[in-house]
mmCIF file of C-alpha atoms and ligand atoms in Angstrom:
data_model
loop_
_atom_site.group_PDB
_atom_site.id
_atom_site.type_symbol
_atom_site.label_atom_id
_atom_site.label_comp_id
_atom_site.label_asym_id
_atom_site.label_seq_id
_atom_site.Cartn_x
_atom_site.Cartn_y
_atom_site.Cartn_z
ATOM 1 C CA UNK G 872 32.735 -1.170 -25.616
ATOM 2 C CA UNK G 873 30.367 -1.182 -22.976
ATOM 3 C CA UNK G 874 27.987 1.866 -22.202
ATOM 4 C CA UNK G 875 26.859 2.000 -18.890
ATOM 5 C CA UNK G 876 23.630 4.035 -17.808
ATOM 6 C CA UNK G 877 23.468 4.635 -14.039
ATOM 7 C CA UNK G 878 20.530 5.584 -12.138
ATOM 8 C CA UNK G 879 19.702 7.831 -9.481
ATOM 9 C CA UNK G 880 19.887 6.438 -6.152
ATOM 10 C CA UNK G 881 16.292 4.722 -5.303
ATOM 11 C CA UNK G 882 15.488 4.699 -8.536
ATOM 12 C CA UNK G 883 15.999 0.932 -9.267
ATOM 13 C CA UNK G 884 13.069 -0.389 -7.808
ATOM 14 C CA UNK G 885 10.887 -1.008 -10.701
ATOM 15 C CA UNK G 886 13.939 -2.746 -12.292
ATOM 16 C CA UNK G 887 14.110 -4.915 -9.553
ATOM 17 C CA UNK G 888 10.277 -5.678 -10.173
ATOM 18 C CA UNK G 889 11.062 -6.591 -13.698
ATOM 19 C CA UNK G 890 9.293 -3.521 -15.004
ATOM 20 C CA UNK G 891 11.132 -2.990 -18.591
ATOM 21 C CA UNK G 892 11.371 0.735 -18.555
ATOM 22 C CA UNK G 893 13.794 3.142 -17.555
ATOM 23 C CA UNK G 894 12.578 6.800 -17.504
ATOM 24 C CA UNK G 895 14.639 9.765 -18.706
ATOM 25 C CA UNK G 896 14.144 11.277 -15.210
ATOM 26 C CA UNK G 897 15.723 8.219 -13.488
ATOM 27 C CA UNK G 898 18.948 8.512 -15.189
ATOM 28 C CA UNK G 899 21.999 9.663 -13.167
ATOM 29 C CA UNK G 900 24.652 9.155 -15.850
ATOM 30 C CA UNK G 901 25.702 7.931 -18.852
ATOM 31 C CA UNK G 902 28.831 6.512 -19.703
ATOM 32 C CA UNK G 903 30.235 6.406 -23.355
ATOM 33 C CA UNK G 904 28.101 7.477 -26.390
ATOM 34 C CA UNK G 905 25.919 4.804 -27.617
ATOM 35 C CA UNK G 906 23.768 5.205 -30.806
ATOM 36 C CA UNK G 907 20.232 4.990 -30.683
ATOM 37 C CA UNK G 908 19.200 1.223 -30.161
ATOM 38 C CA UNK G 909 22.532 0.382 -28.989
ATOM 39 C CA UNK G 910 22.546 -2.016 -25.858
ATOM 40 C CA UNK G 911 23.491 -0.376 -22.592
ATOM 41 C CA UNK G 912 24.090 -1.742 -19.089
ATOM 42 C CA UNK G 913 22.101 -0.279 -16.297
ATOM 43 C CA UNK G 914 23.150 -0.219 -13.178
ATOM 44 C CA UNK G 915 21.521 0.955 -9.724
ATOM 45 C CA UNK G 916 23.453 4.072 -8.184
ATOM 46 C CA UNK G 917 25.376 1.682 -6.043
ATOM 47 C CA UNK G 918 26.602 -0.440 -8.996
ATOM 48 C CA UNK G 919 24.117 -3.262 -8.883
ATOM 49 C CA UNK G 920 23.259 -4.871 -12.317
ATOM 50 C CA UNK G 921 19.955 -4.265 -13.020
ATOM 51 C CA UNK G 922 19.911 -5.251 -16.869
ATOM 52 C CA UNK G 923 21.013 -4.891 -20.623
ATOM 53 C CA UNK G 924 18.728 -2.240 -22.279
ATOM 54 C CA UNK G 925 18.069 -0.537 -25.602
ATOM 55 C CA UNK G 926 19.088 3.011 -25.682
ATOM 56 C CA UNK G 927 16.556 5.294 -26.811
ATOM 57 C CA UNK G 928 17.804 9.024 -26.865
ATOM 58 C CA UNK G 929 14.815 10.876 -27.934
ATOM 59 C CA UNK G 930 12.202 9.434 -25.804
ATOM 60 C CA UNK G 931 10.843 9.685 -22.243
ATOM 61 C CA UNK G 932 11.405 6.112 -21.978
ATOM 62 C CA UNK G 933 15.327 6.072 -22.334
ATOM 63 C CA UNK G 934 15.882 2.692 -22.215
ATOM 64 C CA UNK G 935 14.013 -0.966 -22.403
ATOM 65 C CA UNK G 936 15.337 -3.720 -20.913
ATOM 66 C CA UNK G 937 16.067 -6.905 -23.116
ATOM 67 C CA UNK G 938 17.341 -9.174 -20.356
ATOM 68 C CA UNK G 939 18.002 -9.220 -16.485
ATOM 69 C CA UNK G 940 20.301 -11.964 -16.930
ATOM 70 C CA UNK G 941 23.865 -10.799 -16.210
ATOM 71 C CA UNK G 942 26.269 -11.608 -19.395
ATOM 72 C CA UNK G 943 23.640 -12.603 -21.508
ATOM 73 C CA UNK G 944 24.653 -11.262 -24.699
ATOM 74 C CA UNK G 945 22.026 -9.083 -26.921
ATOM 75 C CA UNK G 946 22.606 -10.828 -30.529
ATOM 76 C CA UNK G 947 20.939 -12.593 -33.100
ATOM 77 C CA UNK G 948 20.427 -15.726 -30.834
ATOM 78 C CA UNK G 949 18.899 -13.954 -28.015
ATOM 79 C CA UNK G 950 16.263 -12.622 -30.567
ATOM 80 C CA UNK G 951 15.891 -16.343 -31.759
ATOM 81 C CA UNK G 952 15.383 -17.565 -28.530
ATOM 82 C CA UNK G 953 12.724 -14.976 -27.470
ATOM 83 C CA UNK G 954 10.918 -15.719 -30.540
ATOM 84 C CA UNK G 955 10.843 -19.199 -30.098
ATOM 85 C CA UNK G 956 9.218 -18.768 -26.332
ATOM 86 C CA UNK G 957 6.572 -16.602 -27.897
ATOM 87 C CA UNK G 958 5.966 -19.113 -30.853
ATOM 88 C CA UNK G 959 6.091 -22.126 -28.434
ATOM 89 C CA UNK G 960 3.668 -20.319 -25.893
ATOM 90 C CA UNK G 961 0.961 -19.954 -28.868
ATOM 91 C CA UNK G 962 1.609 -23.353 -30.313
ATOM 92 C CA UNK G 963 0.897 -25.035 -27.026
ATOM 93 C CA UNK G 964 -2.162 -23.265 -26.110
ATOM 94 C CA UNK G 965 -3.849 -22.143 -29.388
ATOM 95 C CA UNK G 966 -5.719 -24.683 -32.014
ATOM 96 C CA UNK G 967 -3.315 -24.854 -34.974
ATOM 97 C CA UNK G 968 -6.498 -24.211 -37.226
ATOM 98 C CA UNK G 969 -6.292 -20.788 -36.126
ATOM 99 C CA UNK G 970 -4.578 -18.879 -39.123
ATOM 100 C CA UNK G 971 -4.922 -15.421 -37.581
ATOM 101 C CA UNK G 972 -2.646 -15.007 -33.902
ATOM 102 C CA UNK G 973 -0.625 -12.479 -32.675
ATOM 103 C CA UNK G 974 3.061 -14.336 -32.523
ATOM 104 C CA UNK G 975 4.713 -11.513 -30.686
ATOM 105 C CA UNK G 976 2.647 -8.832 -28.022
ATOM 106 C CA UNK G 977 5.632 -6.642 -26.932
ATOM 107 C CA UNK G 978 6.865 -6.313 -23.572
ATOM 108 C CA UNK G 979 4.771 -8.905 -22.498
ATOM 109 C CA UNK G 980 6.463 -11.540 -24.673
ATOM 110 C CA UNK G 981 10.113 -10.045 -23.743
ATOM 111 C CA UNK G 982 10.566 -7.993 -26.772
ATOM 112 C CA UNK G 983 9.462 -4.380 -25.885
ATOM 113 C CA UNK G 984 8.350 -2.689 -28.995
ATOM 114 C CA UNK G 985 7.580 -5.680 -31.132
ATOM 115 C CA UNK G 986 4.140 -6.668 -32.723
ATOM 116 C CA UNK G 987 3.908 -9.451 -35.003
ATOM 117 C CA UNK G 988 0.803 -10.797 -36.493
ATOM 118 C CA UNK G 989 0.129 -13.796 -38.271
ATOM 119 C CA UNK G 990 -2.572 -13.675 -40.797
ATOM 120 C CA UNK G 991 -2.726 -16.802 -42.866
ATOM 121 C CA UNK G 992 0.767 -16.972 -44.822
ATOM 122 C CA UNK G 993 1.887 -13.479 -43.907
ATOM 123 C CA UNK G 994 3.251 -11.910 -41.165
ATOM 124 C CA UNK G 995 2.467 -8.224 -40.179
ATOM 125 C CA UNK G 996 5.310 -6.667 -38.168
ATOM 126 C CA UNK G 997 5.136 -3.126 -36.187
ATOM 127 C CA UNK G 998 7.995 -1.871 -35.038
ATOM 128 C CA UNK G 999 7.428 0.608 -31.912
ATOM 129 C CA UNK G 1000 10.646 1.218 -30.035
ATOM 130 C CA UNK G 1001 14.188 2.066 -31.429
ATOM 131 C CA UNK G 1002 15.606 -1.225 -29.933
ATOM 132 C CA UNK G 1003 13.700 -3.117 -32.464
ATOM 133 C CA UNK G 1004 14.512 -0.879 -35.050
ATOM 134 C CA UNK G 1005 17.901 -1.635 -34.610
ATOM 135 C CA UNK G 1006 17.523 -5.291 -34.568
ATOM 136 C CA UNK G 1007 14.909 -5.305 -37.395
ATOM 137 C CA UNK G 1008 16.486 -7.298 -39.734
ATOM 138 C CA UNK G 1009 17.627 -10.004 -37.558
ATOM 139 C CA UNK G 1010 14.282 -10.310 -36.184
ATOM 140 C CA UNK G 1011 12.739 -10.534 -39.209
ATOM 141 C CA UNK G 1012 15.226 -13.232 -40.783
ATOM 142 C CA UNK G 1013 14.647 -15.246 -37.434
ATOM 143 C CA UNK G 1014 10.646 -14.813 -37.571
ATOM 144 C CA UNK G 1015 10.571 -16.517 -41.360
ATOM 145 C CA UNK G 1016 12.688 -18.967 -40.211
ATOM 146 C CA UNK G 1017 11.270 -20.343 -37.273
ATOM 147 C CA UNK G 1018 7.610 -19.989 -38.823
ATOM 148 C CA UNK G 1019 8.200 -20.955 -42.328
ATOM 149 C CA UNK G 1020 6.070 -18.045 -43.362
ATOM 150 C CA UNK G 1021 7.716 -16.505 -46.395
ATOM 151 C CA UNK G 1022 6.160 -13.332 -46.561
ATOM 152 C CA UNK G 1023 6.756 -10.411 -43.907
ATOM 153 C CA UNK G 1024 4.872 -6.852 -43.931
ATOM 154 C CA UNK G 1025 5.836 -3.802 -42.199
ATOM 155 C CA UNK G 1026 2.939 -1.577 -40.679
ATOM 156 C CA UNK G 1027 5.093 0.589 -38.229
ATOM 157 C CA UNK G 1028 2.558 3.571 -39.040
ATOM 158 C CA UNK G 1029 1.751 4.053 -35.252
ATOM 159 C CA UNK G 1030 1.808 7.284 -33.646
ATOM 160 C CA UNK G 1031 4.089 6.183 -30.626
ATOM 161 C CA UNK G 1032 7.131 5.835 -33.330
ATOM 162 C CA UNK G 1033 7.256 9.749 -33.283
ATOM 163 C CA UNK G 1034 8.181 9.687 -29.549
ATOM 164 C CA UNK G 1035 11.058 7.255 -30.324
ATOM 165 C CA UNK G 1036 12.296 9.697 -33.095
ATOM 166 C CA UNK G 1037 11.485 7.139 -35.513
ATOM 167 C CA UNK G 1038 9.340 7.692 -39.143
ATOM 168 C CA UNK G 1039 6.489 6.250 -39.962
ATOM 169 C CA UNK G 1040 7.389 3.380 -42.488
ATOM 170 C CA UNK G 1041 5.064 0.952 -44.245
ATOM 171 C CA UNK G 1042 5.832 -2.142 -46.977
ATOM 172 C CA UNK G 1043 6.891 -5.277 -47.759
ATOM 173 C CA UNK G 1044 10.282 -6.641 -46.165
ATOM 174 C CA UNK G 1045 10.215 -10.433 -47.157
ATOM 175 C CA UNK G 1046 8.413 -12.232 -50.265
ATOM 176 C CA UNK G 1047 4.863 -11.055 -51.744
ATOM 177 C CA UNK G 1048 1.796 -9.431 -50.291
ATOM 178 C CA UNK G 1049 -1.014 -12.025 -51.437
ATOM 179 C CA UNK G 1050 -3.710 -10.030 -53.269
ATOM 180 C CA UNK G 1051 -6.331 -11.748 -50.764
ATOM 181 C CA UNK G 1052 -5.596 -12.693 -47.359
ATOM 182 C CA UNK G 1053 -8.234 -14.536 -45.127
ATOM 183 C CA UNK G 1054 -8.336 -15.864 -41.712
ATOM 184 C CA UNK G 1055 -10.970 -18.189 -40.028
ATOM 185 C CA UNK G 1056 -11.860 -17.881 -36.591
ATOM 186 C CA UNK G 1057 -13.792 -20.636 -35.444
ATOM 187 C CA UNK G 1058 -15.879 -21.184 -38.526
ATOM 188 C CA UNK G 1059 -16.088 -17.479 -39.246
ATOM 189 C CA UNK G 1060 -13.991 -16.206 -42.105
ATOM 190 C CA UNK G 1061 -12.499 -12.479 -42.456
ATOM 191 C CA UNK G 1062 -10.742 -10.746 -45.320
ATOM 192 C CA UNK G 1063 -7.785 -8.867 -43.519
ATOM 193 C CA UNK G 1064 -6.802 -5.682 -45.618
ATOM 194 C CA UNK G 1065 -3.055 -6.037 -44.181
ATOM 195 C CA UNK G 1066 -1.648 -2.911 -46.279
ATOM 196 C CA UNK G 1067 -4.542 -0.484 -45.658
ATOM 197 C CA UNK G 1068 -6.815 -1.836 -42.499
ATOM 198 C CA UNK G 1069 -6.181 -0.250 -39.170
ATOM 199 C CA UNK G 1070 -3.449 -1.155 -37.025
ATOM 200 C CA UNK G 1071 -2.084 -4.260 -38.404
ATOM 201 C CA UNK G 1072 -5.347 -5.318 -40.565
ATOM 202 C CA UNK G 1073 -7.347 -6.665 -37.862
ATOM 203 C CA UNK G 1074 -8.349 -6.829 -34.041
ATOM 204 C CA UNK G 1075 -6.751 -10.362 -33.070
ATOM 205 C CA UNK G 1076 -7.392 -9.456 -29.349
ATOM 206 C CA UNK G 1077 -11.291 -9.869 -29.731
ATOM 207 C CA UNK G 1078 -11.150 -13.163 -31.333
ATOM 208 C CA UNK G 1079 -12.661 -15.182 -28.235
ATOM 209 C CA UNK G 1080 -14.990 -12.738 -27.316
ATOM 210 C CA UNK G 1081 -16.227 -12.739 -30.849
ATOM 211 C CA UNK G 1082 -16.978 -16.365 -30.520
ATOM 212 C CA UNK G 1083 -18.589 -15.777 -27.024
ATOM 213 C CA UNK G 1084 -21.106 -13.446 -29.055
ATOM 214 C CA UNK G 1085 -22.048 -15.986 -31.560
ATOM 215 C CA UNK G 1086 -23.087 -18.266 -28.812
ATOM 216 C CA UNK G 1087 -24.965 -15.500 -27.057
ATOM 217 C CA UNK G 1088 -26.799 -14.217 -30.560
ATOM 218 C CA UNK G 1089 -29.100 -16.850 -31.154
ATOM 219 C CA UNK G 1090 -32.933 -15.665 -31.834
ATOM 220 C CA UNK G 1091 -31.622 -12.186 -30.980
ATOM 221 C CA UNK G 1092 -31.804 -8.697 -32.010
ATOM 222 C CA UNK G 1093 -28.156 -7.063 -32.219
ATOM 223 C CA UNK G 1094 -26.581 -3.830 -32.286
ATOM 224 C CA UNK G 1095 -22.966 -3.736 -33.042
ATOM 225 C CA UNK G 1096 -21.216 -0.441 -32.585
ATOM 226 C CA UNK G 1097 -17.969 0.222 -33.763
ATOM 227 C CA UNK G 1098 -18.406 -2.795 -35.967
ATOM 228 C CA UNK G 1099 -14.921 -1.995 -38.053
ATOM 229 C CA UNK G 1100 -15.149 -4.873 -40.743
ATOM 230 C CA UNK G 1101 -17.934 -6.928 -39.383
ATOM 231 C CA UNK G 1102 -16.178 -8.653 -36.291
ATOM 232 C CA UNK G 1103 -19.007 -9.368 -33.883
ATOM 233 C CA UNK G 1104 -21.251 -9.051 -36.430
ATOM 234 C CA UNK G 1105 -20.859 -11.935 -38.547
ATOM 235 C CA UNK G 1106 -19.934 -13.850 -35.478
ATOM 236 C CA UNK G 1107 -23.336 -13.125 -34.177
ATOM 237 C CA UNK G 1108 -25.316 -13.670 -37.344
ATOM 238 C CA UNK G 1109 -23.541 -16.962 -37.595
ATOM 239 C CA UNK G 1110 -24.654 -17.736 -34.249
ATOM 240 C CA UNK G 1111 -28.147 -17.701 -35.189
ATOM 241 C CA UNK G 1112 -29.091 -13.969 -34.647
ATOM 242 C CA UNK G 1113 -32.583 -12.604 -35.992
ATOM 243 C CA UNK G 1114 -30.613 -9.475 -37.182
ATOM 244 C CA UNK G 1115 -27.597 -7.120 -36.598
ATOM 245 C CA UNK G 1116 -27.372 -3.496 -37.224
ATOM 246 C CA UNK G 1117 -24.040 -2.493 -37.307
ATOM 247 C CA UNK G 1118 -22.344 1.071 -36.865
ATOM 248 C CA UNK G 1119 -18.895 2.265 -37.806
ATOM 249 C CA UNK G 1120 -17.515 5.664 -39.205
ATOM 250 C CA UNK G 1121 -15.484 3.911 -42.097
ATOM 251 C CA UNK G 1122 -16.377 3.713 -45.158
ATOM 252 C CA UNK G 1123 -13.806 1.214 -46.021
ATOM 253 C CA UNK G 1124 -14.299 -0.797 -43.272
ATOM 254 C CA UNK G 1125 -17.944 -1.082 -43.852
ATOM 255 C CA UNK G 1126 -17.394 -2.125 -47.391
ATOM 256 C CA UNK G 1127 -14.878 -5.139 -46.299
ATOM 257 C CA UNK G 1128 -17.551 -6.219 -43.918
ATOM 258 C CA UNK G 1129 -20.037 -6.495 -46.360
ATOM 259 C CA UNK G 1130 -17.867 -8.521 -48.253
ATOM 260 C CA UNK G 1131 -17.154 -10.605 -45.414
ATOM 261 C CA UNK G 1132 -20.832 -11.402 -45.331
ATOM 262 C CA UNK G 1133 -20.706 -12.447 -48.410
ATOM 263 C CA UNK G 1134 -17.790 -14.743 -48.104
ATOM 264 C CA UNK G 1135 -19.362 -16.311 -45.106
ATOM 265 C CA UNK G 1136 -22.668 -17.042 -47.175
ATOM 266 C CA UNK G 1137 -24.790 -15.313 -44.687
ATOM 267 C CA UNK G 1138 -27.837 -13.284 -45.524
ATOM 268 C CA UNK G 1139 -27.923 -10.305 -46.205
ATOM 269 C CA UNK G 1140 -31.306 -9.346 -45.162
ATOM 270 C CA UNK G 1141 -30.615 -9.722 -41.794
ATOM 271 C CA UNK G 1142 -27.685 -7.350 -41.742
ATOM 272 C CA UNK G 1143 -27.906 -3.449 -42.117
ATOM 273 C CA UNK G 1144 -24.859 -1.264 -42.038
ATOM 274 C CA UNK G 1145 -24.739 1.998 -41.159
ATOM 275 C CA UNK G 1146 -21.764 4.976 -41.745
ATOM 276 C CA UNK G 1147 -22.325 7.154 -38.832
ATOM 277 C CA UNK G 1148 -20.756 8.242 -35.610
ATOM 278 C CA UNK G 1149 -21.791 5.812 -32.758
ATOM 279 C CA UNK G 1150 -22.290 8.650 -30.546
ATOM 280 C CA UNK G 1151 -24.673 10.453 -32.669
ATOM 281 C CA UNK G 1152 -26.412 7.479 -33.974
ATOM 282 C CA UNK G 1153 -27.136 5.793 -30.591
ATOM 283 C CA UNK G 1154 -29.013 9.458 -29.635
ATOM 284 C CA UNK G 1155 -30.898 8.998 -32.988
ATOM 285 C CA UNK G 1156 -32.017 5.275 -32.010
ATOM 286 C CA UNK G 1157 -32.952 6.323 -28.512
ATOM 287 C CA UNK G 1158 -35.255 9.206 -30.068
ATOM 288 C CA UNK G 1159 -36.518 6.742 -32.365
ATOM 289 C CA UNK G 1160 -37.533 4.156 -29.655
ATOM 290 C CA UNK G 1161 -35.615 1.543 -30.938
ATOM 291 C CA UNK G 1162 -34.535 -1.214 -28.414
ATOM 292 C CA UNK G 1163 -32.234 -4.605 -28.740
ATOM 293 C CA UNK G 1164 -31.506 -7.920 -26.995
ATOM 294 C CA UNK G 1165 -27.910 -7.796 -27.443
ATOM 295 C CA UNK G 1166 -25.512 -4.522 -27.681
ATOM 296 C CA UNK G 1167 -21.937 -4.403 -28.556
ATOM 297 C CA UNK G 1168 -19.990 -1.598 -27.741
ATOM 298 C CA UNK G 1169 -15.856 -1.732 -28.885
ATOM 299 C CA UNK G 1170 -14.941 1.627 -29.272
ATOM 300 C CA UNK G 1171 -11.298 2.849 -30.022
ATOM 301 C CA UNK G 1172 -9.229 3.414 -27.403
ATOM 302 C CA UNK G 1173 -10.478 6.622 -25.414
ATOM 303 C CA UNK G 1174 -7.350 7.044 -23.152
ATOM 304 C CA UNK G 1175 -4.128 5.700 -24.528
ATOM 305 C CA UNK G 1176 -2.578 6.596 -21.426
ATOM 306 C CA UNK G 1177 -3.535 7.652 -17.788
ATOM 307 C CA UNK G 1178 -3.773 11.277 -18.473
ATOM 308 C CA UNK G 1179 -6.486 11.160 -20.738
ATOM 309 C CA UNK G 1180 -8.589 9.061 -18.467
ATOM 310 C CA UNK G 1181 -11.083 11.838 -17.272
ATOM 311 C CA UNK G 1182 -12.011 12.809 -20.738
ATOM 312 C CA UNK G 1183 -12.155 9.177 -21.804
ATOM 313 C CA UNK G 1184 -14.402 8.439 -18.458
ATOM 314 C CA UNK G 1185 -17.299 10.788 -20.225
ATOM 315 C CA UNK G 1186 -17.028 9.329 -23.352
ATOM 316 C CA UNK G 1187 -17.519 5.759 -21.862
ATOM 317 C CA UNK G 1188 -20.196 6.588 -19.534
ATOM 318 C CA UNK G 1189 -22.060 8.647 -22.646
ATOM 319 C CA UNK G 1190 -22.265 5.521 -24.994
ATOM 320 C CA UNK G 1191 -22.754 2.961 -22.165
ATOM 321 C CA UNK G 1192 -25.415 4.823 -20.731
ATOM 322 C CA UNK G 1193 -27.127 5.134 -24.224
ATOM 323 C CA UNK G 1194 -26.613 1.702 -25.042
ATOM 324 C CA UNK G 1195 -27.892 0.360 -21.578
ATOM 325 C CA UNK G 1196 -31.316 2.500 -22.229
ATOM 326 C CA UNK G 1197 -31.742 0.918 -25.691
ATOM 327 C CA UNK G 1198 -31.469 -2.492 -24.150
ATOM 328 C CA UNK G 1199 -34.600 -4.332 -23.544
ATOM 329 C CA UNK G 1200 -35.836 -5.826 -20.441
ATOM 330 C CA UNK G 1201 -33.676 -8.629 -19.659
ATOM 331 C CA UNK G 1202 -31.144 -7.610 -22.643
ATOM 332 C CA UNK G 1203 -27.444 -8.051 -22.793
ATOM 333 C CA UNK G 1204 -24.535 -5.624 -23.293
ATOM 334 C CA UNK G 1205 -21.057 -6.421 -24.575
ATOM 335 C CA UNK G 1206 -19.266 -3.603 -23.480
ATOM 336 C CA UNK G 1207 -15.505 -2.869 -23.764
ATOM 337 C CA UNK G 1208 -12.157 -0.574 -23.613
ATOM 338 C CA UNK G 1209 -9.096 -1.099 -25.026
ATOM 339 C CA UNK G 1210 -7.534 1.716 -23.177
ATOM 340 C CA UNK G 1211 -4.197 1.145 -21.554
ATOM 341 C CA UNK G 1212 -4.993 4.113 -19.257
ATOM 342 C CA UNK G 1213 -8.247 2.311 -18.141
ATOM 343 C CA UNK G 1214 -8.143 -0.105 -15.213
ATOM 344 C CA UNK G 1215 -10.450 -2.634 -14.793
ATOM 345 C CA UNK G 1216 -12.034 -1.404 -11.632
ATOM 346 C CA UNK G 1217 -12.718 2.259 -13.054
ATOM 347 C CA UNK G 1218 -14.250 0.924 -16.151
ATOM 348 C CA UNK G 1219 -16.589 -1.093 -13.849
ATOM 349 C CA UNK G 1220 -17.554 2.070 -11.823
ATOM 350 C CA UNK G 1221 -18.221 3.894 -14.782
ATOM 351 C CA UNK G 1222 -20.650 1.174 -16.130
ATOM 352 C CA UNK G 1223 -22.330 1.371 -12.655
ATOM 353 C CA UNK G 1224 -22.997 5.214 -12.735
ATOM 354 C CA UNK G 1225 -24.348 4.896 -16.525
ATOM 355 C CA UNK G 1226 -26.613 2.454 -15.052
ATOM 356 C CA UNK G 1227 -27.524 4.559 -11.934
ATOM 357 C CA UNK G 1228 -28.328 7.407 -14.056
ATOM 358 C CA UNK G 1229 -30.225 5.339 -16.979
ATOM 359 C CA UNK G 1230 -32.447 4.122 -13.455
ATOM 360 C CA UNK G 1231 -31.639 0.330 -14.476
ATOM 361 C CA UNK G 1232 -31.186 -2.536 -12.154
ATOM 362 C CA UNK G 1233 -28.117 -4.194 -13.932
ATOM 363 C CA UNK G 1234 -25.872 -6.779 -13.065
ATOM 364 C CA UNK G 1235 -22.156 -8.197 -14.671
ATOM 365 C CA UNK G 1236 -22.572 -11.776 -15.552
ATOM 366 C CA UNK G 1237 -19.232 -12.277 -17.141
ATOM 367 C CA UNK G 1238 -15.812 -10.370 -17.845
ATOM 368 C CA UNK G 1239 -13.901 -10.384 -21.448
ATOM 369 C CA UNK G 1240 -10.305 -10.487 -22.101
ATOM 370 C CA UNK G 1241 -8.307 -11.757 -24.892
ATOM 371 C CA UNK G 1242 -7.161 -14.745 -25.705
ATOM 372 C CA UNK G 1243 -3.421 -16.347 -24.861
ATOM 373 C CA UNK G 1244 -1.499 -14.707 -27.903
ATOM 374 C CA UNK G 1245 -2.057 -11.232 -25.824
ATOM 375 C CA UNK G 1246 -0.507 -12.324 -22.356
ATOM 376 C CA UNK G 1247 -0.029 -9.746 -19.947
ATOM 377 C CA UNK G 1248 3.224 -9.848 -18.170
ATOM 378 C CA UNK G 1249 2.983 -9.778 -14.239
ATOM 379 C CA UNK G 1250 5.931 -7.150 -14.258
ATOM 380 C CA UNK G 1251 4.057 -4.770 -17.160
ATOM 381 C CA UNK G 1252 0.507 -4.212 -15.880
ATOM 382 C CA UNK G 1253 -0.025 -1.540 -18.909
ATOM 383 C CA UNK G 1254 -0.334 -4.914 -20.963
ATOM 384 C CA UNK G 1255 -3.718 -5.229 -19.411
ATOM 385 C CA UNK G 1256 -5.303 -3.215 -21.974
ATOM 386 C CA UNK G 1257 -8.473 -4.781 -23.079
ATOM 387 C CA UNK G 1258 -11.301 -5.385 -20.900
ATOM 388 C CA UNK G 1259 -14.996 -5.991 -20.908
ATOM 389 C CA UNK G 1260 -17.874 -6.728 -19.306
ATOM 390 C CA UNK G 1261 -21.073 -8.879 -20.009
ATOM 391 C CA UNK G 1262 -24.111 -6.766 -18.403
ATOM 392 C CA UNK G 1263 -27.504 -8.295 -17.848
ATOM 393 C CA UNK G 1264 -30.314 -5.634 -17.621
ATOM 394 C CA UNK G 1265 -32.787 -6.661 -14.951
ATOM 395 C CA UNK G 1266 -36.396 -7.373 -16.096
HETATM 396 N N1 LIG F 426 -15.318 -4.355 -32.953
HETATM 397 C C1 LIG F 426 -14.193 -4.623 -33.964
HETATM 398 C C2 LIG F 426 -13.256 -3.368 -33.599
HETATM 399 C C3 LIG F 426 -13.412 -2.215 -33.167
HETATM 400 S S1 LIG F 426 -12.064 -1.254 -33.640
HETATM 401 C C4 LIG F 426 -13.670 -5.911 -34.349
HETATM 402 O O1 LIG F 426 -13.962 -6.796 -33.644
HETATM 403 O O2 LIG F 426 -13.091 -6.013 -35.183
HETATM 404 C C5 LIG F 426 -13.010 0.521 -33.519
HETATM 405 C C6 LIG F 426 -14.121 0.695 -34.650
HETATM 406 O O3 LIG F 426 -14.360 1.865 -34.186
HETATM 407 C C7 LIG F 426 -13.112 1.145 -35.682
HETATM 408 O O4 LIG F 426 -13.459 0.618 -36.941
HETATM 409 C C8 LIG F 426 -13.224 2.643 -36.260
HETATM 410 O O5 LIG F 426 -13.525 2.866 -37.400
HETATM 411 C C9 LIG F 426 -14.254 2.789 -35.448
HETATM 412 N N2 LIG F 426 -14.821 4.450 -34.948
HETATM 413 C C10 LIG F 426 -13.937 4.992 -34.273
HETATM 414 N N3 LIG F 426 -14.508 6.442 -33.667
HETATM 415 C C11 LIG F 426 -15.766 5.973 -34.100
HETATM 416 C C12 LIG F 426 -16.990 6.902 -33.856
HETATM 417 N N4 LIG F 426 -17.198 7.993 -33.255
HETATM 418 N N5 LIG F 426 -18.151 6.355 -34.229
HETATM 419 C C13 LIG F 426 -18.048 5.367 -35.391
HETATM 420 N N6 LIG F 426 -17.351 4.325 -35.354
HETATM 421 C C14 LIG F 426 -15.736 5.133 -35.000
#
């Protein structure tokens, strides 16, 4: 039986622009009684076909569009084709030697609510929507078949699942979880804690930016704030940094970071690790009169959605003001936001405000984004979450 979800007059616009979400307020009428995750046919008030979508009864996002092709069945073959397209993008554009890659990036790969990261011989799956939940077994089977990777671990422990009426869930879905999983990023090796690490275990979205920091770090005194398992720290040391001081509030992350240092045969004498709140620690460094050639600020997302932007703006300004003040003349600040609710121009304005308050002349000399394995569908600007600026302090 076909379930039909009819929109209110005038509410078809975003779908015609291929944005994949139908908000509850746009719904006029629902024909039939679809279960959570069932496919519904979305029509405009005047009966136009808009898409086939996954029905989500508990969420503000009442349906997520799978396909805008009329008559395209949503079945195992559909998911296989979408996964093949996503895998082909990475295969064509990333070096095969990169064994840590995001294979599926949700809406931007045409699979709303699905994230798949590959860490060497393990696929880590995050199921964030009820539509993906409904097709989980089919998707996991196709992933194993298409990648040839037998081990699949689920890390569906993200808050957003609650909005979909789904409980958190983690555990092995296929194969085994190897005792140790290691990835190699352009010659730097990182151990990934798949079961216990943050998100799916690692922040793959910063891969190219870690490499760039490695290129910039030679001979420099570096401060890496929000270092997690040592991503930018190790890249900087491998790139010839004189010293790297790394700060994070997570003791587990810092322990892994130190193990990663050993794994890469880097000199522990050049690295120091500090368990602290960055907001407080930066003030301490300022009061001690410290200064650095290169500072990295890669905080967690302060503004998950647009509603949090104002408070987040204050937090970004605070750490960036302190960071700029800790730069030596001519020094570099690599500053990031991974907040979906913060757009690039607002972020740049915040950094500009911080420079004015610091009384410094500074310029943007580069911009950072993730690599091709984190695409942004043009119809889904929300996918453009990670932005960064490389700022140079005047002399
Ligand atoms: N740059 C890292 C990823 C950073 S993720 C990489 O390349 O892998 C953000 C990190 O900030 C997490 O490790 C989290 O533990 C840490 N964190 C969050 N709030 C913090 C705070 N107030 N002070 C210090 N660290 C914090």
